[in-house]
Structures are given as C-alpha cells and as structure tokens.
Amino acid sequence: MPETFFAYHAVTERPMPPRICLDEGHPNGVRARVEAQRGIVEDIWANPEKYREEELPYPVKVALRELALEKVRREKYPGYPSRMGCLYVSRTWQEARHWAEYFDSLGRQVLGVVKLRITGAFFAGDAAKCFDGTVDEAENLRLARRYWENKTTPQDERPIVELLAAGTMEIVEEDSLWKR
C-alpha cells in the first residue's frame, strides 16, 4: 500500500512540472543514460576479457553499476523503488540545499529546491555504497547486494543518505532563491 510523505528535491537543469509520476513504468533520466550504453554493456557481458585491460568510460561504469543494482533489486527487493524509476529526494530542506550546492559546484544548473507531497514508496540508501561498475559482473552484483542490504560496518565511510522516491509527486512549495 503506498504511503504519503513529504520530501525535498534540488531541481536541476530543467523546471520540474507541478505534478509527476516516476516508477518502473515512468522512468527517470538515469534509465535513458543507462540504455544509451546498453550495446557496449552487452558486449562487455559477452566478452569480458576483451575489456579487462581497458579503462571504461564513466557512463559505461555507471550503466554496469545501475544494471547490477536493478537486477539485485528485482530479485531480492522488488518493493523498493528502482533507481531508474525514481526521484532522488531529501528528508529536509537543508539536505536538499546541500545537494543543490554540490550540483552547483559541479557546474550543473540548479533551479531551486522544492517541497513535494509524495504518494508511493521510498528507500533510504547510502550513496557512499555506490560504486563504479567493472567488467566483473559477479563483483558488480556483490556490491549491488551490499547497497540494497543497507547495513553499516565499522569500516564504512560516513553515510551519504539518498532517498529514492517512486510514485506520484506534487510540488507543495518552491524556493527558487536557494542561494540566499
């Protein structure tokens, strides 16, 4: 049963519509970026030795990671939102503002921070457990399981909370002057 909750989002690159739906049937931009790399990823899976000594481009590493994460999610955690069909949100305005400042420091255009009413599902993950995918599919799947298990260990880095929200989202407040 979907629940209703509030979250905050740093809007980047293009204005956010007042109401959206993101889920497995309504994918986000991550899915498009992953699908753009599908051909090379399938070749890597079929011929890993061909790529062992090659430095993979970052978009390919991301695609390998996201496909491993999606495979593990579908098999073990189907109730969690897909990273390719969600909105990345924050629990507080201040957290969203930190993400906005981070994106701004990377040169990504930030349009503001919004408060959203979300009816759907969410998963509180640790972005520090994200990884660059490699030609070793078994290792990618091991790291993907670690991400979705969401356990902390003493040697873990300080967690970077990322909330994945899927469902219907409606803007209830906007702050386009986030750089106050």
XYZ file of C-alpha atoms in Angstrom:
180
model
C 0.000 0.000 0.000
C 1.501 3.362 -0.976
C 2.125 5.865 1.748
C 2.079 9.654 1.621
C 5.108 11.572 2.856
C 6.898 14.862 2.282
C 10.400 15.265 0.903
C 12.600 17.922 -0.702
C 14.314 17.929 -4.068
C 17.065 20.044 -5.653
C 15.722 20.830 -9.120
C 18.448 20.898 -11.753
C 18.753 21.571 -15.466
C 15.049 21.978 -16.329
C 11.958 23.107 -14.427
C 10.020 20.413 -12.629
C 6.343 20.092 -13.546
C 3.887 20.707 -10.692
C 2.899 17.016 -10.667
C 4.813 13.976 -11.927
C 4.797 10.226 -11.662
C 8.025 8.246 -11.553
C 8.117 4.480 -11.202
C 9.153 1.452 -13.239
C 6.607 2.371 -15.911
C 7.604 6.045 -15.857
C 11.435 6.088 -15.842
C 13.797 8.909 -14.969
C 16.883 10.227 -16.774
C 19.099 7.533 -15.271
C 17.300 4.918 -17.340
C 17.901 6.892 -20.558
C 21.617 7.249 -19.760
C 21.895 3.523 -18.986
C 20.045 2.497 -22.140
C 22.387 4.696 -24.202
C 25.231 2.394 -23.064
C 23.306 -0.888 -23.494
C 25.229 -2.042 -26.598
C 28.679 -1.799 -25.034
C 27.424 -3.272 -21.735
C 26.051 -6.326 -23.537
C 29.371 -6.707 -25.364
C 31.222 -6.492 -22.026
C 28.981 -9.198 -20.556
C 29.557 -11.409 -23.611
C 33.304 -10.701 -23.895
C 34.695 -9.508 -20.540
C 38.276 -10.495 -21.411
C 38.222 -8.073 -24.342
C 37.737 -5.194 -21.860
C 39.827 -6.330 -18.845
C 42.803 -4.071 -19.607
C 40.730 -1.194 -20.980
C 39.754 1.881 -18.981
C 35.980 2.008 -19.280
C 34.343 5.402 -19.885
C 32.464 6.721 -16.855
C 28.987 6.423 -18.486
C 29.697 2.726 -19.117
C 30.795 2.210 -15.491
C 27.554 3.856 -14.360
C 25.477 1.650 -16.683
C 27.210 -1.504 -15.386
C 26.516 -0.399 -11.804
C 22.893 0.574 -12.378
C 22.093 -2.643 -14.251
C 23.609 -4.715 -11.436
C 21.678 -2.682 -8.868
C 18.454 -3.167 -10.821
C 18.982 -6.918 -11.185
C 19.502 -7.356 -7.432
C 16.574 -5.063 -6.601
C 14.184 -7.008 -8.831
C 15.323 -10.363 -7.436
C 15.591 -9.556 -3.720
C 13.940 -6.199 -3.018
C 11.074 -5.706 -5.502
C 9.212 -3.420 -3.083
C 11.988 -0.825 -3.211
C 11.877 1.874 -5.893
C 14.033 1.347 -8.953
C 16.929 3.778 -9.186
C 15.903 4.135 -12.850
C 12.286 4.975 -11.998
C 12.502 7.293 -9.010
C 13.262 10.806 -7.910
C 16.236 11.338 -5.622
C 14.936 13.384 -2.693
C 15.979 14.550 0.778
C 14.271 14.439 4.159
C 14.848 18.123 4.885
C 15.147 21.395 3.009
C 18.690 21.747 4.377
C 19.746 18.358 2.963
C 18.272 19.292 -0.431
C 20.131 22.593 -0.252
C 23.405 20.722 0.354
C 22.717 18.625 -2.761
C 21.933 21.824 -4.684
C 25.246 23.346 -3.589
C 27.069 20.158 -4.572
C 25.441 20.100 -8.024
C 26.220 23.802 -8.447
C 29.890 23.144 -7.589
C 29.950 20.595 -10.436
C 28.620 23.197 -12.855
C 25.169 21.645 -13.035
C 22.466 24.296 -13.307
C 20.350 24.430 -10.139
C 16.922 25.996 -10.455
C 15.808 25.711 -6.859
C 14.602 23.448 -4.091
C 11.029 22.167 -3.879
C 8.973 20.504 -1.193
C 6.997 17.546 -2.513
C 4.000 15.548 -1.340
C 4.746 12.010 -2.496
C 2.357 9.089 -2.574
C 4.297 5.930 -3.215
C 7.335 4.108 -1.909
C 10.800 5.134 -0.815
C 14.138 3.639 0.089
C 16.759 5.366 2.234
C 20.067 4.250 0.776
C 23.683 5.210 1.240
C 25.208 6.900 -1.805
C 28.653 6.127 -0.346
C 27.901 2.471 -1.209
C 27.510 3.286 -4.894
C 30.375 2.003 -6.987
C 31.873 2.231 -10.432
C 30.846 -0.839 -12.400
C 33.565 -3.081 -13.809
C 33.783 -5.898 -16.351
C 33.477 -8.330 -13.403
C 29.719 -8.921 -13.304
C 29.919 -11.071 -10.133
C 31.681 -8.222 -8.294
C 29.105 -5.709 -9.538
C 26.324 -7.948 -8.204
C 28.105 -8.380 -4.847
C 28.395 -4.614 -4.461
C 24.786 -4.171 -5.563
C 23.622 -6.580 -2.835
C 25.663 -4.572 -0.324
C 23.928 -1.356 -1.440
C 20.383 -2.766 -1.118
C 21.094 -4.599 2.179
C 21.892 -1.132 3.542
C 23.889 -2.403 6.507
C 26.689 -0.380 8.020
C 30.010 -1.748 9.140
C 32.759 -0.077 11.173
C 34.948 0.352 8.079
C 32.176 2.080 6.090
C 32.611 5.680 5.115
C 30.296 8.234 6.637
C 26.909 7.503 5.021
C 25.542 9.856 2.377
C 21.790 9.478 2.646
C 19.931 9.303 -0.633
C 16.194 8.806 -0.627
C 14.741 7.133 -3.686
C 11.058 8.012 -4.050
C 8.671 6.481 -6.560
C 5.036 7.286 -7.158
C 3.035 10.448 -7.664
C 4.784 13.664 -6.645
C 3.273 17.098 -6.315
C 5.111 20.349 -5.601
C 3.676 21.994 -2.491
C 6.367 24.674 -2.008
C 9.123 26.150 -4.166
C 12.238 28.105 -3.295
C 13.903 29.315 -6.451
C 16.138 31.590 -4.362
C 18.073 28.714 -2.823
C 21.359 30.693 -2.815
C 20.342 33.086 -0.061
